[in-house]
Short mmCIF file of C-alpha atoms and ligand atoms in Angstrom, two decimals:
data_model
loop_
_atom_site.label_atom_id
_atom_site.label_comp_id
_atom_site.label_asym_id
_atom_site.label_seq_id
_atom_site.Cartn_x
_atom_site.Cartn_y
_atom_site.Cartn_z
CA MET A 1 -31.67 -20.48 -7.86
CA SER A 2 -29.32 -18.01 -9.41
CA GLU A 3 -29.89 -16.39 -12.74
CA GLN A 4 -28.34 -18.02 -15.83
CA LYS A 5 -24.62 -17.16 -15.86
CA MET A 6 -22.76 -15.70 -18.81
CA TRP A 7 -20.36 -18.60 -18.42
CA GLY A 8 -23.13 -20.99 -17.35
CA GLY A 9 -22.72 -23.66 -20.03
CA ARG A 10 -20.38 -25.88 -18.09
CA PHE A 11 -22.18 -25.53 -14.77
CA SER A 12 -25.16 -27.36 -13.35
CA GLU A 13 -28.24 -25.20 -12.87
CA SER A 14 -29.16 -26.84 -9.59
CA GLY A 15 -29.00 -24.70 -6.51
CA GLY A 16 -27.57 -21.27 -5.73
CA ARG A 17 -23.89 -20.66 -5.83
CA GLN A 18 -22.55 -20.28 -2.29
CA ALA A 19 -19.51 -18.25 -3.24
CA GLU A 20 -21.35 -15.63 -5.27
CA LYS A 21 -21.22 -12.93 -2.65
CA PHE A 22 -17.59 -13.66 -1.88
CA THR A 23 -16.38 -13.51 -5.45
CA ALA A 24 -18.49 -10.57 -6.62
CA SER A 25 -16.71 -7.31 -7.38
CA ILE A 26 -19.77 -5.39 -8.57
CA GLY A 27 -19.94 -3.60 -5.21
CA PHE A 28 -16.84 -1.64 -6.11
CA ASP A 29 -16.04 -2.13 -9.80
CA ARG A 30 -19.30 -0.42 -10.81
CA ARG A 31 -17.13 2.68 -10.59
CA LEU A 32 -15.63 1.53 -13.90
CA TRP A 33 -18.86 1.65 -15.88
CA ARG A 34 -17.91 4.57 -18.09
CA GLN A 35 -14.63 2.92 -19.04
CA ASP A 36 -16.40 -0.39 -19.64
CA VAL A 37 -19.02 1.13 -21.93
CA ALA A 38 -16.34 3.09 -23.80
CA GLY A 39 -14.24 -0.06 -24.22
CA SER A 40 -17.20 -2.09 -25.48
CA THR A 41 -18.21 0.66 -27.86
CA ALA A 42 -14.74 0.80 -29.39
CA HIS A 43 -14.55 -2.99 -29.51
CA ALA A 44 -17.92 -3.26 -31.32
CA ARG A 45 -16.91 -0.60 -33.85
CA MET A 46 -13.67 -2.43 -34.55
CA LEU A 47 -15.47 -5.78 -34.98
CA GLY A 48 -17.61 -4.05 -37.57
CA LYS A 49 -14.67 -2.51 -39.37
CA VAL A 50 -12.86 -5.83 -39.75
CA GLY A 51 -16.05 -7.56 -40.88
CA VAL A 52 -16.60 -9.85 -37.89
CA LEU A 53 -19.92 -8.10 -37.22
CA ALA A 54 -22.37 -6.80 -39.81
CA PRO A 55 -23.02 -3.04 -39.89
CA ASP A 56 -26.58 -3.41 -38.57
CA GLU A 57 -25.33 -5.60 -35.72
CA VAL A 58 -22.80 -2.94 -34.76
CA ALA A 59 -25.49 -0.24 -34.95
CA THR A 60 -27.77 -2.27 -32.69
CA LEU A 61 -24.98 -2.89 -30.17
CA LEU A 62 -24.00 0.78 -30.09
CA GLN A 63 -27.60 1.88 -29.56
CA GLY A 64 -27.98 -0.67 -26.81
CA LEU A 65 -24.77 0.46 -25.13
CA GLU A 66 -26.04 4.02 -25.24
CA GLN A 67 -29.19 3.01 -23.43
CA VAL A 68 -27.16 1.05 -20.87
CA ALA A 69 -25.01 4.13 -20.29
CA ALA A 70 -28.11 6.29 -19.91
CA GLU A 71 -29.50 3.93 -17.27
CA LEU A 72 -26.20 3.90 -15.41
CA GLU A 73 -26.04 7.68 -15.55
CA ALA A 74 -29.62 8.03 -14.33
CA GLY A 75 -29.13 5.51 -11.53
CA THR A 76 -31.85 3.19 -12.88
CA PHE A 77 -29.49 0.43 -13.99
CA PRO A 78 -30.46 -2.91 -12.38
CA PHE A 79 -27.22 -4.09 -10.75
CA ARG A 80 -27.18 -7.82 -10.03
CA LEU A 81 -24.76 -9.34 -7.55
CA GLU A 82 -25.05 -12.77 -9.13
CA LEU A 83 -23.57 -11.28 -12.30
CA GLU A 84 -20.30 -10.79 -10.44
CA ASP A 85 -18.83 -7.67 -11.94
CA ILE A 86 -19.51 -4.57 -13.99
CA HIS A 87 -18.49 -6.30 -17.23
CA LEU A 88 -21.08 -9.09 -16.95
CA ASN A 89 -23.73 -6.74 -15.59
CA ILE A 90 -23.41 -4.44 -18.58
CA GLU A 91 -23.29 -7.26 -21.08
CA ARG A 92 -26.39 -8.93 -19.61
CA ARG A 93 -28.36 -5.68 -19.58
CA LEU A 94 -27.28 -5.00 -23.16
CA THR A 95 -28.55 -8.41 -24.21
CA GLU A 96 -31.86 -7.78 -22.47
CA ILE A 97 -32.20 -4.56 -24.45
CA VAL A 98 -30.99 -5.65 -27.90
CA GLY A 99 -31.68 -9.39 -27.81
CA PRO A 100 -29.33 -12.24 -28.80
CA VAL A 101 -27.04 -9.99 -30.88
CA GLY A 102 -25.84 -8.69 -27.50
CA GLY A 103 -24.04 -12.02 -27.15
CA LYS A 104 -21.84 -11.11 -30.11
CA LEU A 105 -20.16 -8.22 -28.31
CA HIS A 106 -17.85 -10.56 -26.43
CA THR A 107 -16.43 -12.01 -29.66
CA ALA A 108 -12.60 -11.91 -29.66
CA ARG A 109 -12.50 -10.55 -26.13
CA SER A 110 -12.16 -11.89 -22.60
CA ARG A 111 -12.98 -10.28 -19.30
CA ASN A 112 -9.25 -10.48 -18.67
CA ASP A 113 -8.36 -7.95 -21.33
CA GLN A 114 -11.62 -6.10 -20.69
CA VAL A 115 -10.90 -5.47 -17.02
CA ALA A 116 -7.31 -4.58 -17.80
CA LEU A 117 -8.53 -2.06 -20.38
CA ASP A 118 -11.00 -0.51 -17.94
CA MET A 119 -8.27 -0.10 -15.37
CA HIS A 120 -5.92 1.48 -17.93
CA LEU A 121 -8.58 4.01 -18.90
CA TYR A 122 -9.47 4.71 -15.27
CA VAL A 123 -5.89 5.07 -14.07
CA LYS A 124 -4.93 7.28 -16.98
CA GLY A 125 -7.94 9.51 -16.30
CA VAL A 126 -7.38 9.91 -12.58
CA GLU A 127 -3.70 10.56 -13.11
CA GLY A 128 -4.71 13.55 -15.21
CA GLU A 129 -6.99 14.76 -12.41
CA LEU A 130 -4.32 14.19 -9.76
CA ILE A 131 -1.81 16.21 -11.77
CA GLU A 132 -4.35 19.05 -11.87
CA GLY A 133 -4.79 18.72 -8.11
CA VAL A 134 -1.03 18.92 -7.60
CA HIS A 135 -0.88 22.01 -9.80
CA ALA A 136 -3.64 23.67 -7.77
CA LEU A 137 -1.69 23.09 -4.55
CA GLN A 138 1.45 24.41 -6.23
CA ALA A 139 -0.45 27.56 -7.17
CA ALA A 140 -1.53 28.05 -3.55
CA LEU A 141 2.08 27.64 -2.39
CA ARG A 142 3.28 30.13 -4.98
CA GLY A 143 0.63 32.57 -3.79
CA GLN A 144 1.92 32.31 -0.22
CA ALA A 145 5.51 32.55 -1.46
CA GLN A 146 4.81 35.70 -3.48
CA ALA A 147 3.03 37.35 -0.55
CA ALA A 148 5.84 36.39 1.84
CA LEU A 149 8.42 37.75 -0.61
CA ASP A 150 6.53 41.02 -1.04
CA ALA A 151 6.41 41.40 2.74
CA ARG A 152 10.05 40.26 3.01
CA ILE A 153 9.18 37.88 5.84
CA ILE A 154 12.09 36.01 7.34
CA MET A 155 12.05 33.14 9.80
CA PRO A 156 14.45 30.69 11.37
CA GLY A 157 15.25 27.81 9.03
CA PHE A 158 15.54 24.56 10.96
CA THR A 159 17.64 21.45 10.93
CA HIS A 160 17.05 18.83 13.63
CA LEU A 161 14.14 21.12 14.57
CA GLN A 162 16.77 23.52 15.96
CA HIS A 163 17.27 27.03 14.63
CA ALA A 164 19.86 26.75 11.89
CA GLN A 165 20.02 29.81 9.64
CA PRO A 166 17.56 32.60 8.85
CA VAL A 167 15.61 32.11 5.63
CA PRO A 168 12.84 33.92 3.80
CA LEU A 169 9.47 32.30 4.48
CA ALA A 170 9.03 32.24 0.70
CA LEU A 171 12.01 29.87 0.37
CA HIS A 172 10.24 27.47 2.70
CA TRP A 173 6.96 27.50 0.73
CA LEU A 174 8.82 27.08 -2.55
CA ALA A 175 10.63 23.99 -1.23
CA TYR A 176 7.22 22.31 -1.12
CA TRP A 177 6.44 23.66 -4.58
CA HIS A 178 9.51 21.83 -5.91
CA MET A 179 8.62 18.58 -4.14
CA LEU A 180 5.23 18.73 -5.81
CA GLU A 181 6.82 19.47 -9.16
CA ARG A 182 8.51 16.06 -8.92
CA ASP A 183 5.18 14.49 -7.91
CA ALA A 184 3.52 15.91 -11.00
CA ALA A 185 6.37 14.56 -13.14
CA ARG A 186 6.09 11.11 -11.56
CA LEU A 187 2.33 11.07 -12.16
CA ALA A 188 2.84 12.18 -15.76
CA GLN A 189 5.30 9.35 -16.27
CA ALA A 190 2.88 6.88 -14.69
CA ARG A 191 0.19 8.24 -16.97
CA GLU A 192 2.33 7.47 -20.01
CA ARG A 193 2.65 3.85 -18.94
CA ALA A 194 -1.10 3.56 -18.35
CA ASP A 195 -1.68 4.96 -21.83
CA CYS A 196 -1.74 1.54 -23.51
CA SER A 197 -4.49 -0.85 -24.62
CA PRO A 198 -4.48 -4.57 -23.75
CA LEU A 199 -7.46 -5.39 -26.01
CA GLY A 200 -6.72 -8.11 -28.51
CA ALA A 201 -5.00 -10.21 -25.85
CA ALA A 202 -8.35 -11.89 -25.13
CA ALA A 203 -7.89 -14.37 -22.27
CA LEU A 204 -4.10 -14.58 -22.70
CA ALA A 205 -3.15 -15.97 -26.12
CA GLY A 206 -4.71 -13.47 -28.49
CA THR A 207 -7.52 -14.43 -30.84
CA SER A 208 -8.00 -16.07 -34.22
CA PHE A 209 -10.45 -13.34 -35.23
CA PRO A 210 -8.89 -10.68 -37.47
CA VAL A 211 -8.99 -7.94 -34.82
CA ASP A 212 -7.34 -4.53 -35.08
CA PRO A 213 -6.07 -3.62 -31.59
CA GLN A 214 -4.47 -0.41 -32.87
CA ALA A 215 -7.82 0.85 -34.12
CA VAL A 216 -9.42 0.18 -30.72
CA ALA A 217 -6.58 1.96 -28.97
CA ARG A 218 -6.88 4.97 -31.31
CA ASP A 219 -10.63 5.06 -30.84
CA LEU A 220 -10.15 5.17 -27.06
CA GLY A 221 -7.44 7.81 -27.23
CA LEU A 222 -4.80 5.40 -25.96
CA ALA A 223 -1.28 5.88 -27.27
CA GLY A 224 -0.27 2.28 -27.86
CA VAL A 225 -0.97 -1.43 -27.54
CA TYR A 226 0.73 -4.25 -25.68
CA ARG A 227 3.07 -6.34 -27.81
CA ASN A 228 2.77 -9.47 -25.66
CA SER A 229 -0.73 -10.82 -24.98
CA MET A 230 0.24 -12.58 -21.74
CA ASP A 231 1.87 -9.42 -20.44
CA ALA A 232 -1.21 -7.44 -21.45
CA VAL A 233 -3.58 -9.36 -19.15
CA SER A 234 -1.10 -9.91 -16.30
CA ASP A 235 0.28 -6.43 -16.01
CA ARG A 236 -0.80 -4.23 -13.14
CA ASP A 237 2.46 -2.30 -13.01
CA PHE A 238 0.62 0.76 -14.21
CA VAL A 239 -1.52 0.61 -11.07
CA LEU A 240 1.62 0.17 -8.96
CA ASP A 241 3.08 3.22 -10.72
CA LEU A 242 0.05 5.25 -9.68
CA LEU A 243 0.14 3.96 -6.11
CA SER A 244 3.86 4.51 -5.67
CA ALA A 245 3.70 8.01 -7.13
CA GLY A 246 0.68 8.56 -4.87
CA ALA A 247 2.51 7.23 -1.80
CA ILE A 248 5.42 9.61 -2.38
CA LEU A 249 2.97 12.47 -2.90
CA MET A 250 1.35 11.56 0.43
CA VAL A 251 4.77 11.67 2.11
CA HIS A 252 5.00 15.28 0.97
CA LEU A 253 1.46 16.20 2.01
CA SER A 254 2.07 14.55 5.36
CA ARG A 255 5.30 16.49 5.93
CA LEU A 256 3.53 19.72 5.07
CA GLY A 257 0.64 18.69 7.34
CA GLU A 258 3.06 18.06 10.20
CA GLU A 259 4.70 21.43 9.59
CA LEU A 260 1.34 23.19 9.74
CA VAL A 261 0.43 21.37 12.95
CA LEU A 262 3.69 22.51 14.54
CA TRP A 263 3.52 26.03 13.18
CA SER A 264 -0.02 26.58 14.38
CA SER A 265 0.90 25.54 17.93
CA ARG A 266 1.21 28.18 20.61
CA GLU A 267 4.92 27.39 20.94
CA PHE A 268 5.64 28.25 17.31
CA GLY A 269 2.72 30.50 16.48
CA PHE A 270 4.12 30.98 12.96
CA ILE A 271 0.75 30.70 11.23
CA GLU A 272 -2.93 31.09 11.82
CA ILE A 273 -4.97 28.34 10.17
CA ASP A 274 -8.26 29.57 8.77
CA ASP A 275 -11.28 28.60 10.87
CA ALA A 276 -12.66 26.62 7.94
CA TYR A 277 -9.76 24.17 8.28
CA ALA A 278 -9.77 23.79 12.05
CA THR A 279 -12.22 22.58 14.66
CA GLY A 280 -12.86 23.16 18.33
CA SER A 281 -12.84 20.83 21.28
CA SER A 282 -16.00 19.41 22.80
CA ILE A 283 -14.70 20.16 26.28
CA MET A 284 -12.02 22.86 26.07
CA PRO A 285 -13.62 26.08 24.82
CA GLN A 286 -10.34 27.79 23.95
CA LYS A 287 -9.14 25.11 21.53
CA LYS A 288 -8.60 25.44 17.81
CA ASN A 289 -7.30 22.16 16.49
CA PRO A 290 -5.51 21.72 13.16
CA ASP A 291 -7.56 18.60 12.32
CA VAL A 292 -7.31 18.85 8.59
CA ALA A 293 -3.51 18.90 8.72
CA GLU A 294 -3.51 16.03 11.22
CA LEU A 295 -5.86 13.93 9.10
CA VAL A 296 -3.78 14.46 5.99
CA ARG A 297 -0.78 13.24 7.97
CA GLY A 298 -2.82 10.27 9.17
CA LYS A 299 -4.30 9.41 5.80
CA SER A 300 -0.84 9.05 4.30
CA GLY A 301 -0.84 5.67 6.08
CA ARG A 302 -3.82 4.52 4.04
CA VAL A 303 -2.12 5.22 0.74
CA PHE A 304 1.10 3.50 1.84
CA GLY A 305 -1.10 0.55 2.84
CA ASP A 306 -2.82 0.52 -0.54
CA LEU A 307 0.54 0.33 -2.29
CA LEU A 308 1.67 -2.49 -0.03
CA THR A 309 -1.63 -4.32 -0.63
CA LEU A 310 -1.10 -4.42 -4.36
CA LEU A 311 2.58 -5.31 -4.10
CA ALA A 312 1.64 -8.26 -1.91
CA VAL A 313 -1.26 -9.30 -4.17
CA LEU A 314 0.96 -9.42 -7.25
CA LYS A 315 4.24 -10.77 -5.96
CA GLY A 316 3.38 -14.49 -6.05
CA LEU A 317 1.28 -14.65 -9.20
CA PRO A 318 2.47 -16.78 -12.09
CA LEU A 319 1.25 -15.69 -15.53
CA ALA A 320 -1.38 -14.91 -16.58
CA TYR A 321 -4.68 -13.64 -15.05
CA HIS A 322 -5.75 -14.75 -11.55
CA SER A 323 -8.71 -13.66 -9.47
CA ASP A 324 -6.26 -12.25 -6.96
CA MET A 325 -5.93 -9.37 -9.38
CA GLN A 326 -9.49 -8.31 -8.65
CA GLU A 327 -8.00 -7.07 -5.37
CA ASP A 328 -6.24 -4.27 -7.24
CA LYS A 329 -9.41 -2.22 -7.37
CA GLU A 330 -10.32 -1.36 -3.82
CA ALA A 331 -6.71 -0.48 -3.05
CA CYS A 332 -6.50 1.68 -6.15
CA PHE A 333 -9.85 3.42 -5.59
CA ASP A 334 -9.12 4.05 -1.92
CA ALA A 335 -5.75 5.60 -2.76
CA VAL A 336 -7.26 7.78 -5.48
CA ASP A 337 -10.11 9.00 -3.26
CA THR A 338 -7.70 9.71 -0.43
CA LEU A 339 -5.25 11.56 -2.66
CA MET A 340 -7.95 13.71 -4.23
CA ALA A 341 -9.47 14.60 -0.86
CA CYS A 342 -6.08 15.39 0.70
CA LEU A 343 -4.92 17.53 -2.23
CA ASP A 344 -8.15 19.48 -2.07
CA ALA A 345 -7.99 20.01 1.69
CA VAL A 346 -4.31 20.99 1.75
CA THR A 347 -4.79 23.40 -1.16
CA GLY A 348 -7.57 25.21 0.67
CA MET A 349 -5.67 25.22 3.92
CA VAL A 350 -2.49 26.63 2.35
CA ALA A 351 -4.38 29.24 0.32
CA THR A 352 -6.18 30.59 3.39
CA LEU A 353 -3.60 30.39 6.17
CA ARG A 354 -2.09 33.61 7.48
CA PRO A 355 1.62 33.80 8.33
CA ARG A 356 2.50 35.65 11.54
CA ALA A 357 5.58 37.55 10.49
CA GLU A 358 6.07 39.17 13.90
CA ARG A 359 6.24 35.74 15.58
CA MET A 360 8.79 34.51 13.05
CA ARG A 361 10.84 37.64 13.58
CA ALA A 362 10.64 37.27 17.37
CA ALA A 363 11.85 33.69 17.08
CA LEU A 364 15.01 34.98 15.40
CA LEU A 365 15.84 37.29 18.29
CA ARG A 366 19.22 36.30 19.79
CA ASP A 367 18.81 32.77 18.39
CA TRP A 368 22.37 32.76 17.01
CA SER A 369 21.15 31.64 13.60
CA GLY A 370 23.58 34.13 12.00
CA THR A 371 26.62 32.41 13.55
CA THR A 372 27.59 30.67 10.31
CA ASP A 373 27.96 34.12 8.72
CA LEU A 374 30.31 35.24 11.45
CA ALA A 375 32.43 32.12 10.92
CA ASP A 376 32.31 32.73 7.17
CA ALA A 377 33.59 36.29 7.69
CA LEU A 378 36.58 35.04 9.67
CA ALA A 379 37.27 32.45 7.00
CA LYS A 380 37.11 35.12 4.30
CA ARG A 381 39.81 37.01 6.22
CA GLY A 382 42.08 33.96 5.90
CA MET A 383 41.33 31.87 8.98
CA PRO A 384 40.84 28.16 8.14
CA PHE A 385 37.08 27.50 8.28
CA ARG A 386 37.39 24.81 10.95
CA GLU A 387 39.17 27.32 13.23
CA ALA A 388 36.62 30.02 12.41
CA HIS A 389 33.88 27.52 13.28
CA ALA A 390 35.53 26.93 16.68
CA VAL A 391 35.92 30.67 17.36
CA ALA A 392 32.27 31.39 16.51
CA GLY A 393 31.20 28.41 18.63
CA ALA A 394 33.24 29.69 21.58
CA LEU A 395 31.55 33.07 21.18
CA VAL A 396 28.13 31.42 21.59
CA ARG A 397 29.33 29.47 24.63
CA VAL A 398 31.06 32.39 26.40
CA CYS A 399 28.16 34.75 25.73
CA GLY A 400 25.58 32.42 27.22
CA GLU A 401 22.28 34.17 27.82
CA ARG A 402 23.79 37.67 27.48
CA GLU A 403 23.41 39.85 24.45
CA PRO A 404 26.62 39.57 22.37
CA GLU A 405 27.09 43.36 22.56
CA ARG A 406 27.63 43.00 26.32
CA LEU A 407 30.85 41.06 25.82
CA SER A 408 33.87 43.09 26.91
CA ASP A 409 36.84 43.70 24.61
CA ASP A 410 38.87 41.38 26.84
CA GLU A 411 36.35 38.60 26.50
CA LEU A 412 36.29 39.00 22.73
CA ARG A 413 40.10 38.95 22.57
CA ALA A 414 40.20 35.88 24.81
CA ILE A 415 37.97 34.03 22.37
CA SER A 416 40.21 35.00 19.47
CA PRO A 417 42.44 37.99 18.69
CA GLU A 418 40.95 37.88 15.19
CA LEU A 419 37.47 38.57 16.48
CA ARG A 420 36.41 42.22 16.01
CA ARG A 421 33.54 43.97 17.67
CA GLU A 422 32.01 44.87 14.32
CA ASP A 423 31.87 41.16 13.47
CA LEU A 424 28.99 40.90 15.94
CA ALA A 425 26.80 42.77 13.45
CA LEU A 426 27.05 39.68 11.26
CA LEU A 427 24.75 37.90 13.68
CA ASP A 428 21.90 40.01 12.32
CA PRO A 429 19.42 37.70 10.52
CA GLU A 430 18.69 40.22 7.75
CA GLY A 431 22.39 40.29 6.95
CA ALA A 432 22.52 36.51 6.78
CA VAL A 433 19.64 36.46 4.32
CA GLU A 434 21.24 39.31 2.37
CA ALA A 435 24.67 37.59 2.24
CA ARG A 436 23.10 34.64 0.45
CA GLN A 437 20.95 36.87 -1.76
CA LEU A 438 18.02 34.72 -0.76
CA PHE A 439 15.32 37.22 -1.67
CA ARG A 440 16.80 37.57 -5.16
CA ARG A 441 16.96 33.80 -5.54
CA VAL A 442 13.40 33.35 -4.41
CA ALA A 443 12.24 36.10 -6.77
CA GLU A 444 14.05 34.37 -9.64
CA ASP A 445 12.47 31.06 -8.72
CA LEU A 446 9.05 32.68 -8.72
CA GLY A 447 9.83 34.00 -12.20
N1 LIG B 501 -13.98 -9.11 -11.79
C1 LIG B 501 -12.73 -9.44 -12.40
C2 LIG B 501 -11.62 -8.49 -11.92
O1 LIG B 501 -11.93 -7.50 -11.36
C3 LIG B 501 -12.84 -9.32 -13.88
C4 LIG B 501 -12.00 -10.30 -14.65
C5 LIG B 501 -12.44 -11.63 -14.40
N2 LIG B 501 -11.89 -12.63 -15.25
C6 LIG B 501 -12.08 -13.89 -14.93
N3 LIG B 501 -11.68 -14.76 -15.76
N4 LIG B 501 -12.67 -14.24 -13.81
O2 LIG B 501 -10.45 -8.77 -12.05
#
């Protein structure tokens, strides 16, 4: 026998309900208890203000909700699977505490607008936390950039994973800073769309009670209300906004993770990852593995999956609420937990890693990454750039493994009569960085 349901009127009391375990969401939506209590508190206050509930009824409900919150906080709250979700669990416990007046809380409200409200409050809150997490990582990147600028560290910049042109290490770190700046902006925009209250929509068609949705929204610190009640209970776009902003953020963390894996390899040796962010091998004593960076790269897949889950859940749903929408929660919570954990780990890893300037410098030795500058110099003397490009390319080919200084005057002339011995100095990586005023630009960017 299951306990009397909140919606039990229409159902026979005989026998347990087979599907209870399958349909229950209490296992995961208990995470929303703070939002649920806040929403109910604001709803009860509003019902009092518009005269649907008497002042003493409101006072009783608010006291009861406080006790419920205290039990949830203390971990003594009696969760019941047969009560399906956090909304019914809280309402039942409230009624146990305050008596039949507890049954008045659900006046002019449905679980459909209630769950939507909880999710709005939750998503808005975590978006604020995620933005802070992004800012913390940005600060760590700026710290590395400032240190690399002060030490005037240069390294090969890559395209196609081939040496392309020399760049300051600081320029590289700041590129990630800018990616994250867009992530923060996307999350802020998502937060604005979550900042809206669906209460008043009730199940889907609004309510005949004289409710004041604006007052509830104000009470909860939400900026606005939905104008269409069916949209209010059917909309999960604000969760999609969070998950898509989160998926793009994970792309960035994964790219950075991949970079750190590569850079910490013996072949690159551009950085030393702090021991706190690496682990050893159970068999190979010499190993120091960049696990944290690898796992961040790997966990990006989870967040992409969470986004796809919700897209698939929503795409076939006619208006308005369907139980399918209960599936938004685990995807959303998993993405949020993953994002928070990854931001935290990457921030610590970036803040503590040590660049190996001498390795970066060594990688620039005779790597031809200043060749564009040599071509540019010829072009500045009047040679069409395409021809200058060919001349500089021929220089690389003819020189082969030799040092460019070893080329004879005849060889240089054979490549092009325009090519002067002093042009070879343009191959110097410092000069290439200087020619583009990259240190000045980076310093300006750092402000
Ligand atoms: N547990 C449900 C969810 O997470 C709450 C809303 C249920 N509404 C309903 N009519 N069954 O979506």
